[in-house]
């Protein structure tokens, strides 16, 4: 292992057991060592994702362990394992993680690192990977919405939603989106959404059909409660992409719209994908999405930055859906970035 001088222990936030935000506690743990093919990152900030809330509660599908939270981070490479080039040392990076980002240090597969896009602060960079990888892989890697066609993004003010609205708008797609409060409407319009529907006051399918808007693609995080309406609004040849099921994962499905309108229903879970697929997604992000950040066609949407120790408050913020965009946990002040908001 090549490394700069490092402490023996680090602060880490763990879930002491399955439960509410109060189970999150800060403790000391030995520094991880990078295995072959891995780098050790001194974490500047970590992104908080809805999946962390499910993991903490013990309800994340396929994840037995509740303890090590944190699917993304930014930081500086301070050590590399066998097979990883030394020139990575000292680089500021964004990391996609299987867990463990709520810590001062994290070991990560080197292929799951990306440079911080030029012009993006090292703190804001903590919130890019999970949403950008999910949005890009589901909307653009295998099929692409045509410029000028409509995309419906559910939960436009979420971490995922703010990224989807911006990427698609920047690439010429017309975006309709749902939000849960009037104050979020102006926010997502400023990110490029052309039509914003308050899902607590309006039925999104009625609004779209009244305007003869038939999306070519629906990016859905709601699941069961929206399945019938998502299929009803899709244009001929349209694609429903399910990446979340906050209202439930099981719903009766009328197959007739699939036949009548030649529809496709698909979905994926980033965390469950094998490493070689994530390698490809991250390489694609750097090639296609990072230039959008660098030209400021799209921007990070950091809502709040809280110290690592206040992870439970960050979880409450997401649970109450008071945030717009990303909530981050600050592990260490970066050398060159602005002070936290
Ligand atoms: N499959 C994957 O690979 C993958 C990866 C990352 C995330 N996800 C999923 O994507 C979703 C968003 O994740 P995140 O981390 O960005 O979470 P987040 O910021 O906490 O966002 C959750 C959003 O859900 C919205 N929402 C809740 N009920 C809704 C409804 N009935 N209609 C429309 N929107 C509704 C909320 O919006 P309002 O408060 O405005 O209603 C909120 O903005 C989660 O379901 C997560 O599990 C999937």
mmCIF file of C-alpha atoms and ligand atoms in Angstrom:
data_model
loop_
_atom_site.group_PDB
_atom_site.id
_atom_site.type_symbol
_atom_site.label_atom_id
_atom_site.label_comp_id
_atom_site.label_asym_id
_atom_site.label_seq_id
_atom_site.Cartn_x
_atom_site.Cartn_y
_atom_site.Cartn_z
ATOM 1 C CA UNK A 1 0.000 0.000 0.000
ATOM 2 C CA UNK A 2 1.238 3.530 -0.855
ATOM 3 C CA UNK A 3 0.058 6.178 1.569
ATOM 4 C CA UNK A 4 0.620 9.571 3.122
ATOM 5 C CA UNK A 5 0.836 9.555 6.961
ATOM 6 C CA UNK A 6 -2.503 8.569 8.421
ATOM 7 C CA UNK A 7 -4.145 8.277 11.861
ATOM 8 C CA UNK A 8 -4.967 4.824 13.277
ATOM 9 C CA UNK A 9 -8.631 5.552 13.969
ATOM 10 C CA UNK A 10 -11.443 7.626 12.508
ATOM 11 C CA UNK A 11 -14.897 8.943 13.385
ATOM 12 C CA UNK A 12 -17.728 7.016 11.783
ATOM 13 C CA UNK A 13 -21.504 7.305 12.062
ATOM 14 C CA UNK A 14 -23.201 3.918 12.345
ATOM 15 C CA UNK A 15 -26.699 2.649 12.980
ATOM 16 C CA UNK A 16 -26.599 0.968 16.371
ATOM 17 C CA UNK A 17 -29.471 -1.280 15.234
ATOM 18 C CA UNK A 18 -32.522 -1.066 13.004
ATOM 19 C CA UNK A 19 -34.744 1.849 13.992
ATOM 20 C CA UNK A 20 -35.468 5.573 13.726
ATOM 21 C CA UNK A 21 -32.960 8.420 13.222
ATOM 22 C CA UNK A 22 -31.998 8.172 16.924
ATOM 23 C CA UNK A 23 -30.121 4.894 16.300
ATOM 24 C CA UNK A 24 -27.404 6.813 14.430
ATOM 25 C CA UNK A 25 -24.369 7.283 16.672
ATOM 26 C CA UNK A 26 -20.833 8.554 16.173
ATOM 27 C CA UNK A 27 -18.084 6.188 17.206
ATOM 28 C CA UNK A 28 -14.360 5.540 16.629
ATOM 29 C CA UNK A 29 -13.162 2.752 14.408
ATOM 30 C CA UNK A 30 -9.842 1.573 12.941
ATOM 31 C CA UNK A 31 -9.010 3.134 9.587
ATOM 32 C CA UNK A 32 -9.913 0.834 6.675
ATOM 33 C CA UNK A 33 -7.020 -0.377 4.514
ATOM 34 C CA UNK A 34 -7.383 -0.348 0.747
ATOM 35 C CA UNK A 35 -7.367 -3.855 -0.721
ATOM 36 C CA UNK A 36 -6.044 -4.681 -4.170
ATOM 37 C CA UNK A 37 -7.740 -2.421 -6.733
ATOM 38 C CA UNK A 38 -8.955 0.004 -4.056
ATOM 39 C CA UNK A 39 -8.122 3.529 -2.928
ATOM 40 C CA UNK A 40 -8.484 5.031 0.539
ATOM 41 C CA UNK A 41 -10.329 8.360 0.486
ATOM 42 C CA UNK A 42 -10.216 10.969 3.256
ATOM 43 C CA UNK A 43 -13.857 12.000 3.160
ATOM 44 C CA UNK A 44 -14.717 15.689 2.818
ATOM 45 C CA UNK A 45 -18.485 15.165 2.627
ATOM 46 C CA UNK A 46 -20.979 12.331 2.198
ATOM 47 C CA UNK A 47 -24.356 12.367 0.439
ATOM 48 C CA UNK A 48 -27.509 11.325 2.291
ATOM 49 C CA UNK A 49 -29.911 9.235 0.221
ATOM 50 C CA UNK A 50 -33.408 7.892 0.830
ATOM 51 C CA UNK A 51 -31.925 4.388 0.632
ATOM 52 C CA UNK A 52 -29.911 5.224 3.791
ATOM 53 C CA UNK A 53 -33.185 5.793 5.649
ATOM 54 C CA UNK A 54 -34.471 2.395 4.528
ATOM 55 C CA UNK A 55 -31.175 0.729 5.434
ATOM 56 C CA UNK A 56 -31.207 2.360 8.890
ATOM 57 C CA UNK A 57 -34.775 1.135 9.413
ATOM 58 C CA UNK A 58 -33.719 -2.395 8.396
ATOM 59 C CA UNK A 59 -35.970 -2.415 5.330
ATOM 60 C CA UNK A 60 -33.546 -2.041 2.418
ATOM 61 C CA UNK A 61 -34.111 -5.047 0.139
ATOM 62 C CA UNK A 62 -31.114 -7.347 -0.060
ATOM 63 C CA UNK A 63 -29.062 -5.459 2.560
ATOM 64 C CA UNK A 64 -28.731 -7.475 5.735
ATOM 65 C CA UNK A 65 -26.401 -5.030 7.525
ATOM 66 C CA UNK A 66 -27.908 -1.778 8.793
ATOM 67 C CA UNK A 67 -24.682 -0.414 10.328
ATOM 68 C CA UNK A 68 -22.528 1.137 7.586
ATOM 69 C CA UNK A 69 -24.407 3.902 5.812
ATOM 70 C CA UNK A 70 -23.453 6.207 2.976
ATOM 71 C CA UNK A 71 -23.619 5.456 -0.743
ATOM 72 C CA UNK A 72 -21.557 8.392 -2.005
ATOM 73 C CA UNK A 73 -18.853 10.766 -0.853
ATOM 74 C CA UNK A 74 -16.268 13.279 -1.978
ATOM 75 C CA UNK A 75 -12.734 13.538 -0.672
ATOM 76 C CA UNK A 76 -9.023 13.192 -1.306
ATOM 77 C CA UNK A 77 -7.202 9.959 -2.145
ATOM 78 C CA UNK A 78 -4.679 9.329 0.671
ATOM 79 C CA UNK A 79 -3.588 5.739 -0.017
ATOM 80 C CA UNK A 80 -3.846 3.183 -2.795
ATOM 81 C CA UNK A 81 -3.854 -0.606 -2.720
ATOM 82 C CA UNK A 82 -1.948 -2.986 -4.972
ATOM 83 C CA UNK A 83 -2.648 -2.505 -8.659
ATOM 84 C CA UNK A 84 -3.767 1.124 -8.322
ATOM 85 C CA UNK A 85 -1.560 3.837 -9.826
ATOM 86 C CA UNK A 86 0.207 6.147 -7.326
ATOM 87 C CA UNK A 87 -0.756 9.200 -9.373
ATOM 88 C CA UNK A 88 -4.237 8.953 -7.846
ATOM 89 C CA UNK A 89 -2.713 10.081 -4.506
ATOM 90 C CA UNK A 90 -3.757 13.616 -3.582
ATOM 91 C CA UNK A 91 -6.561 13.789 -6.169
ATOM 92 C CA UNK A 92 -9.975 15.219 -5.222
ATOM 93 C CA UNK A 93 -12.599 12.652 -6.148
ATOM 94 C CA UNK A 94 -16.266 11.693 -5.991
ATOM 95 C CA UNK A 95 -16.917 8.093 -4.915
ATOM 96 C CA UNK A 96 -19.817 5.700 -5.477
ATOM 97 C CA UNK A 97 -19.941 3.359 -2.482
ATOM 98 C CA UNK A 98 -21.730 0.168 -1.425
ATOM 99 C CA UNK A 99 -21.973 1.780 2.076
ATOM 100 C CA UNK A 100 -19.640 3.353 4.640
ATOM 101 C CA UNK A 101 -19.600 6.964 3.403
ATOM 102 C CA UNK A 102 -20.661 8.413 6.787
ATOM 103 C CA UNK A 103 -17.046 8.327 7.980
ATOM 104 C CA UNK A 104 -13.783 10.241 7.901
ATOM 105 C CA UNK A 105 -12.173 7.639 5.628
ATOM 106 C CA UNK A 106 -13.552 5.047 3.237
ATOM 107 C CA UNK A 107 -11.892 2.374 1.076
ATOM 108 C CA UNK A 108 -13.405 2.176 -2.395
ATOM 109 C CA UNK A 109 -12.884 0.328 -5.660
ATOM 110 C CA UNK A 110 -10.702 2.706 -7.685
ATOM 111 C CA UNK A 111 -12.932 2.303 -10.753
ATOM 112 C CA UNK A 112 -15.799 3.724 -8.684
ATOM 113 C CA UNK A 113 -14.035 7.070 -8.337
ATOM 114 C CA UNK A 114 -14.484 10.031 -10.633
ATOM 115 C CA UNK A 115 -12.718 13.381 -10.604
ATOM 116 C CA UNK A 116 -14.615 16.317 -9.114
ATOM 117 C CA UNK A 117 -16.029 18.148 -12.158
ATOM 118 C CA UNK A 118 -14.190 21.444 -12.748
ATOM 119 C CA UNK A 119 -16.096 24.318 -11.147
ATOM 120 C CA UNK A 120 -17.952 22.091 -8.644
ATOM 121 C CA UNK A 121 -16.875 22.483 -4.993
ATOM 122 C CA UNK A 122 -15.449 19.440 -3.220
ATOM 123 C CA UNK A 123 -18.390 19.597 -0.790
ATOM 124 C CA UNK A 124 -21.125 19.740 -3.451
ATOM 125 C CA UNK A 125 -19.351 16.900 -5.295
ATOM 126 C CA UNK A 126 -20.397 14.539 -2.475
ATOM 127 C CA UNK A 127 -23.968 14.603 -3.756
ATOM 128 C CA UNK A 128 -23.387 13.896 -7.439
ATOM 129 C CA UNK A 129 -22.619 10.201 -7.895
ATOM 130 C CA UNK A 130 -25.692 8.301 -6.705
ATOM 131 C CA UNK A 131 -28.239 10.469 -8.503
ATOM 132 C CA UNK A 132 -26.208 11.022 -11.670
ATOM 133 C CA UNK A 133 -25.383 7.303 -11.996
ATOM 134 C CA UNK A 134 -29.009 6.316 -11.423
ATOM 135 C CA UNK A 135 -30.461 8.888 -13.799
ATOM 136 C CA UNK A 136 -27.909 8.410 -16.560
ATOM 137 C CA UNK A 137 -27.972 4.601 -16.494
ATOM 138 C CA UNK A 138 -31.783 4.442 -16.512
ATOM 139 C CA UNK A 139 -32.592 7.235 -18.925
ATOM 140 C CA UNK A 140 -29.661 7.459 -21.322
ATOM 141 C CA UNK A 141 -27.291 4.492 -21.390
ATOM 142 C CA UNK A 142 -29.344 2.040 -23.437
ATOM 143 C CA UNK A 143 -32.149 4.182 -24.898
ATOM 144 C CA UNK A 144 -32.282 7.938 -25.101
ATOM 145 C CA UNK A 145 -35.314 10.190 -24.834
ATOM 146 C CA UNK A 146 -35.463 12.155 -28.081
ATOM 147 C CA UNK A 147 -34.953 15.918 -27.839
ATOM 148 C CA UNK A 148 -38.397 17.510 -28.022
ATOM 149 C CA UNK A 149 -40.156 14.483 -26.500
ATOM 150 C CA UNK A 150 -41.692 14.627 -23.008
ATOM 151 C CA UNK A 151 -40.228 12.994 -19.895
ATOM 152 C CA UNK A 152 -42.292 12.710 -16.704
ATOM 153 C CA UNK A 153 -40.116 12.748 -13.565
ATOM 154 C CA UNK A 154 -41.880 11.911 -10.307
ATOM 155 C CA UNK A 155 -40.517 13.707 -7.229
ATOM 156 C CA UNK A 156 -38.785 16.497 -9.164
ATOM 157 C CA UNK A 157 -37.382 18.147 -6.017
ATOM 158 C CA UNK A 158 -35.677 14.968 -4.740
ATOM 159 C CA UNK A 159 -31.964 14.266 -5.125
ATOM 160 C CA UNK A 160 -32.821 11.995 -8.055
ATOM 161 C CA UNK A 161 -35.476 14.349 -9.435
ATOM 162 C CA UNK A 162 -33.321 17.492 -9.484
ATOM 163 C CA UNK A 163 -30.671 15.568 -11.411
ATOM 164 C CA UNK A 164 -33.127 14.011 -13.886
ATOM 165 C CA UNK A 165 -34.924 17.305 -14.554
ATOM 166 C CA UNK A 166 -31.643 19.080 -15.223
ATOM 167 C CA UNK A 167 -29.928 16.444 -17.372
ATOM 168 C CA UNK A 168 -32.965 15.855 -19.576
ATOM 169 C CA UNK A 169 -33.723 19.577 -19.973
ATOM 170 C CA UNK A 170 -30.094 20.296 -20.807
ATOM 171 C CA UNK A 171 -30.274 17.616 -23.525
ATOM 172 C CA UNK A 172 -33.395 19.146 -25.092
ATOM 173 C CA UNK A 173 -36.110 16.930 -23.570
ATOM 174 C CA UNK A 174 -39.328 18.592 -22.331
ATOM 175 C CA UNK A 175 -39.819 17.763 -18.659
ATOM 176 C CA UNK A 176 -43.020 17.443 -16.647
ATOM 177 C CA UNK A 177 -42.589 16.689 -12.967
ATOM 178 C CA UNK A 178 -44.514 16.104 -9.744
ATOM 179 C CA UNK A 179 -43.793 17.823 -6.409
ATOM 180 C CA UNK A 180 -45.558 17.763 -3.046
ATOM 181 C CA UNK A 181 -45.721 21.470 -2.159
ATOM 182 C CA UNK A 182 -46.104 24.828 -3.961
ATOM 183 C CA UNK A 183 -42.707 26.105 -2.756
ATOM 184 C CA UNK A 184 -40.998 23.258 -4.606
ATOM 185 C CA UNK A 185 -42.667 24.202 -7.912
ATOM 186 C CA UNK A 186 -40.612 27.349 -8.569
ATOM 187 C CA UNK A 187 -37.467 25.492 -7.562
ATOM 188 C CA UNK A 188 -37.912 22.722 -10.157
ATOM 189 C CA UNK A 189 -39.026 25.211 -12.825
ATOM 190 C CA UNK A 190 -35.721 27.025 -12.340
ATOM 191 C CA UNK A 191 -33.970 23.684 -12.977
ATOM 192 C CA UNK A 192 -35.722 23.333 -16.352
ATOM 193 C CA UNK A 193 -39.092 21.685 -15.708
ATOM 194 C CA UNK A 194 -41.682 22.984 -18.170
ATOM 195 C CA UNK A 195 -44.747 21.617 -16.367
ATOM 196 C CA UNK A 196 -44.929 21.113 -12.593
ATOM 197 C CA UNK A 197 -47.822 19.197 -11.024
ATOM 198 C CA UNK A 198 -48.523 19.352 -7.273
ATOM 199 C CA UNK A 199 -49.355 15.703 -6.604
ATOM 200 C CA UNK A 200 -51.128 16.537 -3.349
ATOM 201 C CA UNK A 201 -53.626 18.809 -5.114
ATOM 202 C CA UNK A 202 -53.862 17.420 -8.637
ATOM 203 C CA UNK A 203 -54.013 14.065 -10.386
ATOM 204 C CA UNK A 204 -50.929 14.052 -12.604
ATOM 205 C CA UNK A 205 -52.561 11.830 -15.258
ATOM 206 C CA UNK A 206 -55.565 14.158 -15.588
ATOM 207 C CA UNK A 207 -53.310 17.211 -15.903
ATOM 208 C CA UNK A 208 -51.149 15.598 -18.594
ATOM 209 C CA UNK A 209 -54.011 14.128 -20.616
ATOM 210 C CA UNK A 210 -55.991 17.405 -20.441
ATOM 211 C CA UNK A 211 -53.001 19.039 -22.151
ATOM 212 C CA UNK A 212 -52.498 16.138 -24.596
ATOM 213 C CA UNK A 213 -49.026 15.536 -23.154
ATOM 214 C CA UNK A 214 -47.981 11.897 -23.605
ATOM 215 C CA UNK A 215 -44.498 11.305 -22.132
ATOM 216 C CA UNK A 216 -42.112 9.073 -24.060
ATOM 217 C CA UNK A 217 -40.539 8.083 -20.735
ATOM 218 C CA UNK A 218 -41.722 8.116 -17.112
ATOM 219 C CA UNK A 219 -39.062 7.972 -14.381
ATOM 220 C CA UNK A 220 -40.933 6.682 -11.340
ATOM 221 C CA UNK A 221 -39.975 6.552 -7.652
ATOM 222 C CA UNK A 222 -43.503 6.042 -6.291
ATOM 223 C CA UNK A 223 -44.351 2.515 -7.478
ATOM 224 C CA UNK A 224 -47.661 0.764 -6.797
ATOM 225 C CA UNK A 225 -49.900 3.844 -6.396
ATOM 226 C CA UNK A 226 -48.774 5.296 -9.734
ATOM 227 C CA UNK A 227 -48.467 2.159 -11.901
ATOM 228 C CA UNK A 228 -51.853 2.343 -13.618
ATOM 229 C CA UNK A 229 -51.611 6.101 -14.261
ATOM 230 C CA UNK A 230 -47.997 5.897 -15.452
ATOM 231 C CA UNK A 231 -49.007 3.327 -18.078
ATOM 232 C CA UNK A 232 -52.118 5.337 -18.996
ATOM 233 C CA UNK A 233 -50.213 8.543 -19.822
ATOM 234 C CA UNK A 234 -47.309 7.019 -21.784
ATOM 235 C CA UNK A 235 -47.076 7.728 -25.504
ATOM 236 C CA UNK A 236 -47.078 4.885 -28.028
ATOM 237 C CA UNK A 237 -43.737 3.054 -27.745
ATOM 238 C CA UNK A 238 -43.183 4.666 -24.342
ATOM 239 C CA UNK A 239 -41.041 3.406 -21.473
ATOM 240 C CA UNK A 240 -41.856 3.255 -17.759
ATOM 241 C CA UNK A 241 -38.657 3.161 -15.685
ATOM 242 C CA UNK A 242 -39.292 2.195 -12.061
ATOM 243 C CA UNK A 243 -36.401 3.044 -9.748
ATOM 244 C CA UNK A 244 -38.296 3.312 -6.460
ATOM 245 C CA UNK A 245 -41.534 2.138 -4.879
ATOM 246 C CA UNK A 246 -42.189 4.437 -1.949
ATOM 247 C CA UNK A 247 -45.934 3.671 -2.052
ATOM 248 C CA UNK A 248 -45.424 -0.109 -2.271
ATOM 249 C CA UNK A 249 -43.865 -2.639 -4.624
ATOM 250 C CA UNK A 250 -46.939 -4.705 -5.466
ATOM 251 C CA UNK A 251 -49.861 -3.596 -7.611
ATOM 252 C CA UNK A 252 -52.308 -5.250 -10.032
ATOM 253 C CA UNK A 253 -51.256 -4.545 -13.603
ATOM 254 C CA UNK A 254 -53.513 -4.264 -16.642
ATOM 255 C CA UNK A 255 -51.430 -5.670 -19.501
ATOM 256 C CA UNK A 256 -53.677 -4.225 -22.190
ATOM 257 C CA UNK A 257 -51.888 -0.817 -22.437
ATOM 258 C CA UNK A 258 -48.626 -2.677 -23.126
ATOM 259 C CA UNK A 259 -50.150 -4.364 -26.164
ATOM 260 C CA UNK A 260 -52.227 -1.410 -27.294
ATOM 261 C CA UNK A 261 -49.432 1.155 -27.013
ATOM 262 C CA UNK A 262 -46.321 -0.979 -27.414
ATOM 263 C CA UNK A 263 -45.010 -0.015 -23.966
ATOM 264 C CA UNK A 264 -41.908 -1.161 -22.093
ATOM 265 C CA UNK A 265 -41.720 -1.469 -18.312
ATOM 266 C CA UNK A 266 -38.233 -1.589 -16.867
ATOM 267 C CA UNK A 267 -36.197 -0.573 -13.833
ATOM 268 C CA UNK A 268 -32.953 -1.143 -11.973
ATOM 269 C CA UNK A 269 -31.317 -0.792 -8.565
ATOM 270 C CA UNK A 270 -27.865 0.795 -8.725
ATOM 271 C CA UNK A 271 -26.586 -0.687 -5.484
ATOM 272 C CA UNK A 272 -27.432 -4.247 -6.556
ATOM 273 C CA UNK A 273 -25.638 -3.975 -9.902
ATOM 274 C CA UNK A 274 -22.351 -5.882 -10.307
ATOM 275 C CA UNK A 275 -19.111 -3.888 -10.081
ATOM 276 C CA UNK A 276 -18.310 -4.143 -13.788
ATOM 277 C CA UNK A 277 -21.646 -2.492 -14.648
ATOM 278 C CA UNK A 278 -20.966 0.323 -12.165
ATOM 279 C CA UNK A 279 -17.486 0.767 -13.718
ATOM 280 C CA UNK A 280 -19.150 1.331 -17.089
ATOM 281 C CA UNK A 281 -21.778 3.709 -15.677
ATOM 282 C CA UNK A 282 -19.118 5.852 -13.967
ATOM 283 C CA UNK A 283 -16.968 5.983 -17.102
ATOM 284 C CA UNK A 284 -20.081 7.124 -18.993
ATOM 285 C CA UNK A 285 -20.852 9.789 -16.372
ATOM 286 C CA UNK A 286 -17.400 11.287 -16.677
ATOM 287 C CA UNK A 287 -17.715 11.312 -20.473
ATOM 288 C CA UNK A 288 -21.280 12.620 -20.814
ATOM 289 C CA UNK A 289 -22.547 14.178 -17.563
ATOM 290 C CA UNK A 290 -19.439 15.793 -16.037
ATOM 291 C CA UNK A 291 -19.104 18.160 -19.060
ATOM 292 C CA UNK A 292 -22.658 19.357 -18.326
ATOM 293 C CA UNK A 293 -21.536 20.311 -14.782
ATOM 294 C CA UNK A 294 -18.341 21.862 -16.132
ATOM 295 C CA UNK A 295 -20.250 24.068 -18.599
ATOM 296 C CA UNK A 296 -22.825 24.857 -15.864
ATOM 297 C CA UNK A 297 -25.611 23.509 -18.074
ATOM 298 C CA UNK A 298 -26.508 21.635 -14.882
ATOM 299 C CA UNK A 299 -25.583 22.481 -11.270
ATOM 300 C CA UNK A 300 -25.368 20.624 -7.953
ATOM 301 C CA UNK A 301 -28.498 21.144 -5.844
ATOM 302 C CA UNK A 302 -27.135 21.105 -2.289
ATOM 303 C CA UNK A 303 -29.947 21.944 0.123
ATOM 304 C CA UNK A 304 -28.036 21.625 3.410
ATOM 305 C CA UNK A 305 -24.632 20.620 4.754
ATOM 306 C CA UNK A 306 -24.614 19.267 8.316
ATOM 307 C CA UNK A 307 -21.659 18.036 10.366
ATOM 308 C CA UNK A 308 -21.196 14.255 10.287
ATOM 309 C CA UNK A 309 -22.311 13.965 13.928
ATOM 310 C CA UNK A 310 -25.720 15.410 13.006
ATOM 311 C CA UNK A 311 -26.582 12.578 10.607
ATOM 312 C CA UNK A 312 -29.811 11.873 12.508
ATOM 313 C CA UNK A 313 -31.036 15.446 11.770
ATOM 314 C CA UNK A 314 -30.231 14.903 8.109
ATOM 315 C CA UNK A 315 -32.353 11.741 8.148
ATOM 316 C CA UNK A 316 -35.257 13.625 9.759
ATOM 317 C CA UNK A 317 -34.979 16.291 7.042
ATOM 318 C CA UNK A 318 -35.352 13.654 4.320
ATOM 319 C CA UNK A 319 -38.080 11.783 6.181
ATOM 320 C CA UNK A 320 -40.146 14.958 6.446
ATOM 321 C CA UNK A 321 -39.340 15.783 2.809
ATOM 322 C CA UNK A 322 -38.495 19.369 3.736
ATOM 323 C CA UNK A 323 -35.401 19.335 1.508
ATOM 324 C CA UNK A 324 -35.014 20.348 -2.129
ATOM 325 C CA UNK A 325 -32.127 18.530 -3.775
ATOM 326 C CA UNK A 326 -29.320 16.984 -1.766
ATOM 327 C CA UNK A 327 -28.485 16.872 1.939
ATOM 328 C CA UNK A 328 -24.797 16.358 2.738
ATOM 329 C CA UNK A 329 -22.744 15.471 5.824
ATOM 330 C CA UNK A 330 -19.464 17.281 6.302
ATOM 331 C CA UNK A 331 -16.631 15.090 7.600
ATOM 332 C CA UNK A 332 -13.765 17.534 7.147
ATOM 333 C CA UNK A 333 -13.246 21.016 5.759
ATOM 334 C CA UNK A 334 -11.755 20.807 2.271
ATOM 335 C CA UNK A 335 -8.611 22.823 1.591
ATOM 336 C CA UNK A 336 -10.103 25.017 -1.141
ATOM 337 C CA UNK A 337 -13.891 25.187 -0.757
ATOM 338 C CA UNK A 338 -16.290 27.733 0.657
ATOM 339 C CA UNK A 339 -17.607 27.397 4.203
ATOM 340 C CA UNK A 340 -20.638 25.128 4.624
ATOM 341 C CA UNK A 341 -24.091 26.609 4.220
HETATM 342 N N1 LIG B 1 -33.129 2.307 -8.239
HETATM 343 C C1 LIG B 1 -32.035 3.017 -7.957
HETATM 344 O O1 LIG B 1 -30.926 2.709 -8.386
HETATM 345 C C2 LIG B 1 -32.172 4.235 -7.073
HETATM 346 C C3 LIG B 1 -31.048 4.997 -6.743
HETATM 347 C C4 LIG B 1 -31.228 6.146 -5.950
HETATM 348 C C5 LIG B 1 -32.502 6.478 -5.500
HETATM 349 N N2 LIG B 1 -33.546 5.676 -5.840
HETATM 350 C C6 LIG B 1 -34.916 6.004 -5.368
HETATM 351 O O2 LIG B 1 -35.251 7.284 -5.841
HETATM 352 C C7 LIG B 1 -36.102 7.917 -4.899
HETATM 353 C C8 LIG B 1 -35.533 9.276 -4.550
HETATM 354 O O3 LIG B 1 -34.332 9.099 -3.827
HETATM 355 P P1 LIG B 1 -33.600 10.359 -3.188
HETATM 356 O O4 LIG B 1 -32.439 9.853 -2.441
HETATM 357 O O5 LIG B 1 -33.438 11.393 -4.219
HETATM 358 O O6 LIG B 1 -34.706 10.764 -2.101
HETATM 359 P P2 LIG B 1 -35.317 12.099 -1.581
HETATM 360 O O7 LIG B 1 -34.486 13.267 -1.960
HETATM 361 O O8 LIG B 1 -35.636 11.886 -0.154
HETATM 362 O O9 LIG B 1 -36.680 12.190 -2.386
HETATM 363 C C9 LIG B 1 -37.840 11.486 -2.134
HETATM 364 C C10 LIG B 1 -38.908 12.202 -2.929
HETATM 365 O O10 LIG B 1 -40.085 11.410 -3.066
HETATM 366 C C11 LIG B 1 -41.101 12.331 -3.385
HETATM 367 N N3 LIG B 1 -42.422 11.742 -3.262
HETATM 368 C C12 LIG B 1 -42.938 11.084 -2.204
HETATM 369 N N4 LIG B 1 -44.208 10.695 -2.487
HETATM 370 C C13 LIG B 1 -44.473 11.126 -3.746
HETATM 371 C C14 LIG B 1 -45.617 11.035 -4.600
HETATM 372 N N5 LIG B 1 -46.722 10.412 -4.208
HETATM 373 N N6 LIG B 1 -45.540 11.577 -5.828
HETATM 374 C C15 LIG B 1 -44.407 12.201 -6.238
HETATM 375 N N7 LIG B 1 -43.303 12.319 -5.479
HETATM 376 C C16 LIG B 1 -43.337 11.788 -4.244
HETATM 377 C C17 LIG B 1 -40.868 13.471 -2.398
HETATM 378 O O11 LIG B 1 -41.359 14.627 -2.965
HETATM 379 P P3 LIG B 1 -42.456 15.590 -2.283
HETATM 380 O O12 LIG B 1 -42.138 15.728 -0.836
HETATM 381 O O13 LIG B 1 -42.279 16.840 -3.061
HETATM 382 O O14 LIG B 1 -43.759 14.900 -2.493
HETATM 383 C C18 LIG B 1 -39.338 13.525 -2.325
HETATM 384 O O15 LIG B 1 -38.829 14.568 -3.135
HETATM 385 C C19 LIG B 1 -36.238 6.977 -3.701
HETATM 386 O O16 LIG B 1 -37.418 6.239 -3.862
HETATM 387 C C20 LIG B 1 -35.024 6.088 -3.852
HETATM 388 O O17 LIG B 1 -35.206 4.847 -3.259
HETATM 389 C C21 LIG B 1 -33.412 4.584 -6.608
#
